mmCIF file of C-alpha atoms in Angstrom:
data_model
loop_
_atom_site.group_PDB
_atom_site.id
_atom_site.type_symbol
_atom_site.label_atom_id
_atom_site.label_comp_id
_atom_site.label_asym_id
_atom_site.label_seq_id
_atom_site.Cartn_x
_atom_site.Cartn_y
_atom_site.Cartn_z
ATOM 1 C CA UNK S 283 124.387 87.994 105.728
ATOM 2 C CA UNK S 284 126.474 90.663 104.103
ATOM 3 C CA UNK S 285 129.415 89.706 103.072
ATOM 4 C CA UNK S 286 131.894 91.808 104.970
ATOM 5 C CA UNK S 287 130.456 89.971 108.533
ATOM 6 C CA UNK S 288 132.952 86.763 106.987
ATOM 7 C CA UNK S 289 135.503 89.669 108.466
ATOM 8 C CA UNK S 290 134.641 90.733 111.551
ATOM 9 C CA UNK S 291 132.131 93.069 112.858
ATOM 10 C CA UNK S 292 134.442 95.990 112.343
ATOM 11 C CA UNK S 293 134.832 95.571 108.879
ATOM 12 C CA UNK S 294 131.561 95.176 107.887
ATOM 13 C CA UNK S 295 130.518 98.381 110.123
ATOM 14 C CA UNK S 296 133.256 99.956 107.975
ATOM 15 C CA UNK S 297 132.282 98.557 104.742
ATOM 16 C CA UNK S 298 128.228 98.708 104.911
ATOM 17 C CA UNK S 299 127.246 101.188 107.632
ATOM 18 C CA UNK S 300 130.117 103.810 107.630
ATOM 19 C CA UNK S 301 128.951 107.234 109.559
ATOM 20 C CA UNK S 302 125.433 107.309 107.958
ATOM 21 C CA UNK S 303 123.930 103.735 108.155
ATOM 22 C CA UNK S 304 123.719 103.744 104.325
ATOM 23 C CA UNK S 305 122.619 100.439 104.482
ATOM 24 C CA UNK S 306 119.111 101.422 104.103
ATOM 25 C CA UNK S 307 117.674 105.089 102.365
ATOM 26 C CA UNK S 308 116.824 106.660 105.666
ATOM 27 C CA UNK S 309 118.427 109.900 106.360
ATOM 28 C CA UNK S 310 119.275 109.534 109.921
ATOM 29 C CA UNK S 311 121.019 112.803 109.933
ATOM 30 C CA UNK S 312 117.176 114.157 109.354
ATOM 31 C CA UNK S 313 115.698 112.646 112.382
ATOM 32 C CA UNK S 314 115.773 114.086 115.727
ATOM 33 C CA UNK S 315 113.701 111.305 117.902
ATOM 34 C CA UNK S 316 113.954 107.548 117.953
ATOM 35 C CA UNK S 317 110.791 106.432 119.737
ATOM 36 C CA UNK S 318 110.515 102.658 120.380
ATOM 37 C CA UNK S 319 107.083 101.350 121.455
ATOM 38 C CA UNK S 320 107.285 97.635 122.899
ATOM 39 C CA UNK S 321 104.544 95.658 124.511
ATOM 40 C CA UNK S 322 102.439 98.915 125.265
ATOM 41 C CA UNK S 323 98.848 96.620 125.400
ATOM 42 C CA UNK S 324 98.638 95.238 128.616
ATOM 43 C CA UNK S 325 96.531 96.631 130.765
ATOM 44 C CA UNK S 326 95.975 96.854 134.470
ATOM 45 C CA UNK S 327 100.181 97.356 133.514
ATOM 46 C CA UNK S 328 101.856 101.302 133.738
ATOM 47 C CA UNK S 329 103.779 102.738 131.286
ATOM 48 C CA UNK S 330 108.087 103.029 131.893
ATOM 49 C CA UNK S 331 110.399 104.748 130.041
ATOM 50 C CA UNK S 332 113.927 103.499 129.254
ATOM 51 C CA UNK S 333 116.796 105.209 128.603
ATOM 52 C CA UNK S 334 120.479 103.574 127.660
ATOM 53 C CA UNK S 335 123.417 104.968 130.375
ATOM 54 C CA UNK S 336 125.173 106.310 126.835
ATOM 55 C CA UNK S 337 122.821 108.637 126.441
ATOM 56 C CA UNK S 338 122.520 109.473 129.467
ATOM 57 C CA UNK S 339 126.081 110.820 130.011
ATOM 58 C CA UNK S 340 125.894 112.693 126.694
ATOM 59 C CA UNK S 341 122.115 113.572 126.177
ATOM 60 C CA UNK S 342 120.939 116.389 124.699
ATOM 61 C CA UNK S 343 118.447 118.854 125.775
ATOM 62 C CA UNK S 344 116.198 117.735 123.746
ATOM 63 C CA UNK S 345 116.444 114.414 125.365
ATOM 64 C CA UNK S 346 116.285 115.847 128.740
ATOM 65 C CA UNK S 347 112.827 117.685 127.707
ATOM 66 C CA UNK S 348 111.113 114.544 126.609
ATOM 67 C CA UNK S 349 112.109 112.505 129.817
ATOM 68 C CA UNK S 350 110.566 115.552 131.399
ATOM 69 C CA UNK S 351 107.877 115.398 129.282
ATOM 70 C CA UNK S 352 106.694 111.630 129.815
ATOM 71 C CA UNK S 353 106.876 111.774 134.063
ATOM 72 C CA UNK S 354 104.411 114.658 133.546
ATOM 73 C CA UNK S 355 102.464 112.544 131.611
ATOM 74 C CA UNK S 356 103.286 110.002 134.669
ATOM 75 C CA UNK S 357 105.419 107.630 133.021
ATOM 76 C CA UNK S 358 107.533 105.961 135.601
ATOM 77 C CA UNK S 359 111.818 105.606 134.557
ATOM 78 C CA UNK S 360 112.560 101.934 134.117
ATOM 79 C CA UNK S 361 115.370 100.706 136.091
ATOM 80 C CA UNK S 362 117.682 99.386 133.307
ATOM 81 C CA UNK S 363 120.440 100.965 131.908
ATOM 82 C CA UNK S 364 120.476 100.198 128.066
ATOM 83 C CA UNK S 365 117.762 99.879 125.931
ATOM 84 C CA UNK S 366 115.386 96.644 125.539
ATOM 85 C CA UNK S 367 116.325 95.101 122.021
ATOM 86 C CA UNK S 368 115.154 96.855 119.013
ATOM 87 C CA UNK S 369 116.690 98.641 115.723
ATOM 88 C CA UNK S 370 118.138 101.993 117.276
ATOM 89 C CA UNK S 371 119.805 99.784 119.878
ATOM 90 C CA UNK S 372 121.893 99.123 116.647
ATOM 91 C CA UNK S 373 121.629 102.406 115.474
ATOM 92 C CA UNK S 374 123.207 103.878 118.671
ATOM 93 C CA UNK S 375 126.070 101.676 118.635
ATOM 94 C CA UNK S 376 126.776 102.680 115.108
ATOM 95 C CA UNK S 377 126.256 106.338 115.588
ATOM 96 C CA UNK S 378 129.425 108.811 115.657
ATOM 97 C CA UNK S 379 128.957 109.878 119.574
ATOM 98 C CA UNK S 380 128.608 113.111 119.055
ATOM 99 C CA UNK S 381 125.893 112.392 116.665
ATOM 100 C CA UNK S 382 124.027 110.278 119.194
ATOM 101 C CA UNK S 383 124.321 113.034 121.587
ATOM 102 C CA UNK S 384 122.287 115.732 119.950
ATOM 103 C CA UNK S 385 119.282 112.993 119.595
ATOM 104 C CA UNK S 386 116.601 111.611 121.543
ATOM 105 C CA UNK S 387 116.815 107.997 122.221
ATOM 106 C CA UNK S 388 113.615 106.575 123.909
ATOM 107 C CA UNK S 389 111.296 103.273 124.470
ATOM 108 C CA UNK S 390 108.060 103.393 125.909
ATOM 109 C CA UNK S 391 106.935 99.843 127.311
ATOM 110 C CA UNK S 392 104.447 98.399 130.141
ATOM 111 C CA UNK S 393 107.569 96.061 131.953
ATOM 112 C CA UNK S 394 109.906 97.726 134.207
ATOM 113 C CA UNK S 395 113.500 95.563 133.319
ATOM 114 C CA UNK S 396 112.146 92.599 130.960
ATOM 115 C CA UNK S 397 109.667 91.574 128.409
ATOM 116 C CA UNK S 398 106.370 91.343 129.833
ATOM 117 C CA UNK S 399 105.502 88.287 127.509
ATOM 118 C CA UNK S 400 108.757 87.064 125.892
ATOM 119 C CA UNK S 401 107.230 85.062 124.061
ATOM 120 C CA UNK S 402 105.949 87.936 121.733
ATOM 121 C CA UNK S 403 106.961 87.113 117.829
ATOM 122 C CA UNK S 404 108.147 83.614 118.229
ATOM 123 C CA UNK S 405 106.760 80.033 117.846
ATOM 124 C CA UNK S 406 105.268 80.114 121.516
ATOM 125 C CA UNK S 407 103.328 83.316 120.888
ATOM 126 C CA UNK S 408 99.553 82.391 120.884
ATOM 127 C CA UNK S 409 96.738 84.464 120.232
ATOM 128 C CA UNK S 410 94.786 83.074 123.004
ATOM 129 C CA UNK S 411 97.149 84.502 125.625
ATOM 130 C CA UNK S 412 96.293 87.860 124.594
ATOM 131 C CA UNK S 413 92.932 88.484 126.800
ATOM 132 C CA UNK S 414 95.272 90.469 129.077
ATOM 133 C CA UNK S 415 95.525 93.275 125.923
ATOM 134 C CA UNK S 416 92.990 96.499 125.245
ATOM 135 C CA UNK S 417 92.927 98.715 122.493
ATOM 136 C CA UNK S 418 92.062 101.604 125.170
ATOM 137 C CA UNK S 419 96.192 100.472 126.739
ATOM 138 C CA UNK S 420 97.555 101.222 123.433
ATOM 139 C CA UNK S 421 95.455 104.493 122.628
ATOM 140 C CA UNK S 422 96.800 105.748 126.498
ATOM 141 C CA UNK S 423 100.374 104.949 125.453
ATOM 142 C CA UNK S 424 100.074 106.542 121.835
ATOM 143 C CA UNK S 425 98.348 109.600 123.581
ATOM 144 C CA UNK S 426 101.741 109.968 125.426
ATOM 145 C CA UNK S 427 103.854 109.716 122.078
ATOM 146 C CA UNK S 428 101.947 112.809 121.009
ATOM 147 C CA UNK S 429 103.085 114.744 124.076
ATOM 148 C CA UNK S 430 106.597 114.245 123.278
ATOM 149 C CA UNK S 431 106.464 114.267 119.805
ATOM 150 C CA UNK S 432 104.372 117.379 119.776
ATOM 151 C CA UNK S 433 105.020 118.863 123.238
ATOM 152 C CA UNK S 434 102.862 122.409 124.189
ATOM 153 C CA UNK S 435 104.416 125.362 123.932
ATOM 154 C CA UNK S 436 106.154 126.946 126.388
ATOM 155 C CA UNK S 437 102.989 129.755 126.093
ATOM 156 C CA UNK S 438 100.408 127.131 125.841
ATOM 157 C CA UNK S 439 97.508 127.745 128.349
ATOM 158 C CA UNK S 440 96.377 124.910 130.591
ATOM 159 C CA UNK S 441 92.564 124.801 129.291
ATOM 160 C CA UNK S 442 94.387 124.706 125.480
ATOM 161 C CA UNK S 443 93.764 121.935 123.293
ATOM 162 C CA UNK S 444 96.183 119.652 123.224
ATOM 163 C CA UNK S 445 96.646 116.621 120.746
ATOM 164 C CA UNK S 446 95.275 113.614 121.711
ATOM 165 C CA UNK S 447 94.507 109.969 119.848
ATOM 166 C CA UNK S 448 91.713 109.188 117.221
ATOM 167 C CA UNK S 449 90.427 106.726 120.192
ATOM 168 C CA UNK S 450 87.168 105.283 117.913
ATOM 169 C CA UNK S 451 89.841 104.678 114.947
ATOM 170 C CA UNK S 452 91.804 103.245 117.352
ATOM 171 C CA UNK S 453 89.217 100.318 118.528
ATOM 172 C CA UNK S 454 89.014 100.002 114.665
ATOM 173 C CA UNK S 455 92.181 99.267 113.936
ATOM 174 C CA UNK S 456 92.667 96.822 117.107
ATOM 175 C CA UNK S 457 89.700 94.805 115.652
ATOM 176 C CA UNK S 458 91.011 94.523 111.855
ATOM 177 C CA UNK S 459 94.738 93.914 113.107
ATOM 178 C CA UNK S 460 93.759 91.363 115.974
ATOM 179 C CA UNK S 461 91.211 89.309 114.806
ATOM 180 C CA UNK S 462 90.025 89.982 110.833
ATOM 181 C CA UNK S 463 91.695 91.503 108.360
ATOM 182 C CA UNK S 464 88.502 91.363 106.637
ATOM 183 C CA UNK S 465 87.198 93.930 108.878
ATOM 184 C CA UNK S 466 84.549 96.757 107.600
ATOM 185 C CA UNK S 467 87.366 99.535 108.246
ATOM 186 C CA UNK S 468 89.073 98.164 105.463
ATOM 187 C CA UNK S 469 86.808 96.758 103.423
ATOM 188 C CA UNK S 470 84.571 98.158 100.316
ATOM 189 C CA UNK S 471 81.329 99.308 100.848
ATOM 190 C CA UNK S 472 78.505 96.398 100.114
ATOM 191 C CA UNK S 473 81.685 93.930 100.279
ATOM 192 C CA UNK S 474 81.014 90.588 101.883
ATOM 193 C CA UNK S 475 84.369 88.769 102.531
ATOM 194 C CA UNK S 476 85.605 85.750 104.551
ATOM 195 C CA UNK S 477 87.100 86.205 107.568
ATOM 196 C CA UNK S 478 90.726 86.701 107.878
ATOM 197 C CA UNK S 479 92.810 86.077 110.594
ATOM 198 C CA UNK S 480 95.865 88.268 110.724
ATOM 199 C CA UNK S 481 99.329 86.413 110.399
ATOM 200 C CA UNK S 482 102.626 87.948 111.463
ATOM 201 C CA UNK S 483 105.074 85.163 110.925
ATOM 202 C CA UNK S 484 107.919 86.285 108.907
ATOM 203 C CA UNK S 485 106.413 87.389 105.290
ATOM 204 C CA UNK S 486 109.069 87.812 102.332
ATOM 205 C CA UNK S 487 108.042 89.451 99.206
ATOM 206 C CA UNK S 488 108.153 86.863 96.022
ATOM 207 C CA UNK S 489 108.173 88.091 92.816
ATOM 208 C CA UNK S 490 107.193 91.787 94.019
ATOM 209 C CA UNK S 491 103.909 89.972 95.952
ATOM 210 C CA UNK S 492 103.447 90.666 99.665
ATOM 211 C CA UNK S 493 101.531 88.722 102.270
ATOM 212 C CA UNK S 494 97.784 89.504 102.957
ATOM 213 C CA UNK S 495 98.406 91.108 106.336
ATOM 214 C CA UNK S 496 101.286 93.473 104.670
ATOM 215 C CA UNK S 497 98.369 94.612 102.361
ATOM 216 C CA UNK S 498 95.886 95.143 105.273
ATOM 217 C CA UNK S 499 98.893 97.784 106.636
ATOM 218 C CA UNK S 500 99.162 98.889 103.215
ATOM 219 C CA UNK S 501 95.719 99.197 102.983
ATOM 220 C CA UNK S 502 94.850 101.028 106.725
ATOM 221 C CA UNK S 503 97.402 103.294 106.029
ATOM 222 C CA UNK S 504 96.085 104.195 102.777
ATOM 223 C CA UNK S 505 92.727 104.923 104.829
ATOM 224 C CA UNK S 506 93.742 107.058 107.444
ATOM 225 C CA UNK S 507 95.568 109.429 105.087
ATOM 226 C CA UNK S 508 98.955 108.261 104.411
ATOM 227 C CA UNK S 509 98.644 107.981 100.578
ATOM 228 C CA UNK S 510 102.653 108.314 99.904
ATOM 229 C CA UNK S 511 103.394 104.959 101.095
ATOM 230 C CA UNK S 512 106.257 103.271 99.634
ATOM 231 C CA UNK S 513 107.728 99.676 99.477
ATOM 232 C CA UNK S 514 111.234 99.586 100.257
ATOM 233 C CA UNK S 515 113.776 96.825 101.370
ATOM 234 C CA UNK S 516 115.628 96.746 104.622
ATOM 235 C CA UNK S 517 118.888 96.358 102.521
ATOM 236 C CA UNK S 518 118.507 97.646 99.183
ATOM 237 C CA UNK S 519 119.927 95.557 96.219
ATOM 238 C CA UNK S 520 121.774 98.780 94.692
ATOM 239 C CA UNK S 521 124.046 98.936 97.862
ATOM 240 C CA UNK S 522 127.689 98.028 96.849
ATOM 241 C CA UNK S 523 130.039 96.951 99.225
ATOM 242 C CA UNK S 524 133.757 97.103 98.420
ATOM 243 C CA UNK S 525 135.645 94.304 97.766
ATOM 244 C CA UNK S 526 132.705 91.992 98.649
ATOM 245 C CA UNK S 527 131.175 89.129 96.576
ATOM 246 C CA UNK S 528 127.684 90.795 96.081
ATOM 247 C CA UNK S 529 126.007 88.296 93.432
ATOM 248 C CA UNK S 530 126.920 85.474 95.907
ATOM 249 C CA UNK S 531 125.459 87.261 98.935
ATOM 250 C CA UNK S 532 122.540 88.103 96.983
ATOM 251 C CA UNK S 533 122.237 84.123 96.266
ATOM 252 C CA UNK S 534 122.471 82.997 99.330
ATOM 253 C CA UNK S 535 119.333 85.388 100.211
ATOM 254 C CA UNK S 536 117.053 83.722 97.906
ATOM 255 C CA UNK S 537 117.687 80.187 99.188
ATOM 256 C CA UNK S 538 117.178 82.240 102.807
ATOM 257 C CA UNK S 539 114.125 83.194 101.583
ATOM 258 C CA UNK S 540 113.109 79.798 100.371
ATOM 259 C CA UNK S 541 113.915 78.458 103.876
ATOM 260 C CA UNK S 542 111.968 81.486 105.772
ATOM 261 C CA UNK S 543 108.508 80.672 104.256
ATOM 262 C CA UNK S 544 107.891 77.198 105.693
ATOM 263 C CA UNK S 545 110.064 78.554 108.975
ATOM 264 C CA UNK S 546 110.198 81.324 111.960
ATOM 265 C CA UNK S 547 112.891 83.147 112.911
ATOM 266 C CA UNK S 548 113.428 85.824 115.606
ATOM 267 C CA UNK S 549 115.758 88.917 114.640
ATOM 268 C CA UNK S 550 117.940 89.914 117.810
ATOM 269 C CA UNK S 551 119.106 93.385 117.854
ATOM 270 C CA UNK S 552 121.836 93.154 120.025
ATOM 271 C CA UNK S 553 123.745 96.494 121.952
ATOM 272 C CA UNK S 554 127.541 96.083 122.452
ATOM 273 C CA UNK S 555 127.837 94.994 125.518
ATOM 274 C CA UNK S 556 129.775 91.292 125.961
ATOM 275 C CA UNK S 557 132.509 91.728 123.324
ATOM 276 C CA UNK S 558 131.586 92.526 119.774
ATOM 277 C CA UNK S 559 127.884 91.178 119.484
ATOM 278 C CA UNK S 560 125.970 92.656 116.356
ATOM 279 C CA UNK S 561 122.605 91.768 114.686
ATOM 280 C CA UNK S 562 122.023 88.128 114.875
ATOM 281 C CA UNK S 563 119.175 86.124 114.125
ATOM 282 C CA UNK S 564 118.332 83.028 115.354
ATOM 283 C CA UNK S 565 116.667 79.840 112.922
ATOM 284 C CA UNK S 566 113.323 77.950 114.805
ATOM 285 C CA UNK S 567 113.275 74.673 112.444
ATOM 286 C CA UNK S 568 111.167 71.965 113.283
ATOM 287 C CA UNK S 569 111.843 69.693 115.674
ATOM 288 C CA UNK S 570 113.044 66.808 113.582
ATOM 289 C CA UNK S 571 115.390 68.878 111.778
ATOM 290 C CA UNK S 572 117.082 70.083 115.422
ATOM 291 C CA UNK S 573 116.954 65.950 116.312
ATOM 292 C CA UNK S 574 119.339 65.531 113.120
ATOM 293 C CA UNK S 575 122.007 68.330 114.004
ATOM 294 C CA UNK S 576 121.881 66.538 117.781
ATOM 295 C CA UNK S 577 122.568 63.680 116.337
ATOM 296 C CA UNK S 578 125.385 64.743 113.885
ATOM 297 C CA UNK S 579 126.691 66.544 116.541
ATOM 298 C CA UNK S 580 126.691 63.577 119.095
ATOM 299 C CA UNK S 581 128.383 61.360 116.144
ATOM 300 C CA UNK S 582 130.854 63.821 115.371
ATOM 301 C CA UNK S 583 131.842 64.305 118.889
ATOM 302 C CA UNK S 584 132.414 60.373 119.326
ATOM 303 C CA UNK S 585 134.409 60.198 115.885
ATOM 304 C CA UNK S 586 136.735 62.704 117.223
ATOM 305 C CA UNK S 587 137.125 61.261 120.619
ATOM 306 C CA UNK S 588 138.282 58.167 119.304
ATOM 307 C CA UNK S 589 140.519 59.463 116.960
ATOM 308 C CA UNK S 590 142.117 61.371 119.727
ATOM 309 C CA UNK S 591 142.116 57.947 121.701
ATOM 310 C CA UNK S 592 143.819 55.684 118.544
ATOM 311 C CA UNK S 593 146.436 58.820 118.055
ATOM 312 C CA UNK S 594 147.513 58.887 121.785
ATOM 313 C CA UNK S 595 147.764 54.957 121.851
ATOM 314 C CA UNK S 596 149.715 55.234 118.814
#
């Protein structure tokens, strides 16, 4: 937790994020389209688009083209009115308005108002619930990315090529990242290695190290073409904050990260809408460690009731 949160919300959007998010090195000024894809796999399932009711009163033209865009591409509008959970929920709360407004803020899912399986990144996600999933559902949704990422030109004939998904690399991918990391798409030539499942608990980097299925991503992207790839933190360690303890904060992190490799933990990226609700995120400890807090809780509840009782009788 930064240390400005001890404050309120408002400071520490005032201390940390100010008008450009400098909490992290990306250049949000520079981007023009925040794309979410969540739970795009399932098949048999068709593909929505949501869009949050802020943008909608102020969206740009740009937005307006891309909506347009996906329901050619037969994408059906979801019914809600803000966007599921995800980082540019955040980043549209934090956004100057008039900032947000000349951007396009989209996510492309396969539920209409909730979370097909929301169970997805926490302790009750199991790979054996995942028969439902195709690599061919994913390929379909990234093929409509394309189209509004790269839409045809306003001259563009109708037999003219238009940019479409690697579907073979794809399948490839799906394999390595769903059941072996070991797979031959990322492995040497000649190279005989054990299989790997993939893991995507929480990782942290220790001592500059990252986890095997960090390196697989590392590695795929490496393949495909993406040589430039850097490793960066979500809140870089050169960020000052004003009149904030920063050593302490930076403390406290390491005994987080201590507690987050034996431990899961889901991060909630909340929208303002009930009062003042930022990023939270939300501890799963074993069960024997949530039977002790019940139980300090329970004894600390009866040690105040009675003294209560003994001060009134008094």
């Amino acid at each position: 937790m930064l240390e400005c949160v001890h404050a309120g919300l408002s400071n520490c959007t005032a201390l940390a994020y100010k008008e450009n998010l400098n909490f992290t090195t990306v250049d949000f000024n520079a981007i023009d389209t925040f794309l979410v894809v969540d739970q795009v796999a399932y098949q048999d399932a068709p593909l929505y688009y949501h869009v949050d009711s802020r943008v909608e009163t102020t969206g740009s033209v740009q937005q307006q083209k891309a909506e347009l865009e996906l329901e050619k591409s037969g994408v059906l509008r979801a019914s809600t009115t803000r966007l599921p959970y995800s980082p540019i929920t955040t980043l549209l709360d934090l956004l100057p308005a008039a900032m947000a407004g000349e951007k396009v803020f989209l996510t492309l899912t396969r539920y209409n108002t909730t979370f097909a399986n929301p169970d997805v990144f926490t302790v009750l996600d199991k790979t054996a619930e995942n028969s439902a999933l195709s690599p061919a559902s994913v390929a379909e949704a990234a093929d409509v990315m394309l189209r509004v990422l790269l839409p045809p030109t306003q001259n563009a004939d109708e037999n003219s090529h238009v940019t479409s998904v690697n579907r073979s690399l794809v399948e490839q991918l799906w394999g390595c990242f769903t059941e072996n990391l070991h797979c031959n798409f990322l492995s040497a030539p000649n190279e005989v290695a054990d299989f790997m499942a993939p893991d995507y608990s929480v990782g942290n980097m220790v001592d500059s190290r990252i986890t095997d299925t960090q390196a697989a991503i590392e590695a795929a992207l490496h393949r495909i073409g993406w040589t430039d790839v850097a490793r960066s933190p979500a809140v870089p360690k050169s960020l000052r904050i004003p009149h904030g303890d920063w050593g302490a904060t930076w403390e406290q992190d390491k005994d987080w990260m201590r507690l987050h490799n034996d431990s899961r933990y889901d991060l909630h990226v909340m929208s303002f809408w009930r009062g003042n609700i930022g990023a939270r995120s939300t501890m799963v400890g074993s069960e024997t460690v949530s039977l002790i807090f019940l139980i300090l809780s329970i004894t600390a509840t009866i040690s105040l009731a009675l003294c209560v009782h003994v001060c009134v009788r008094k």
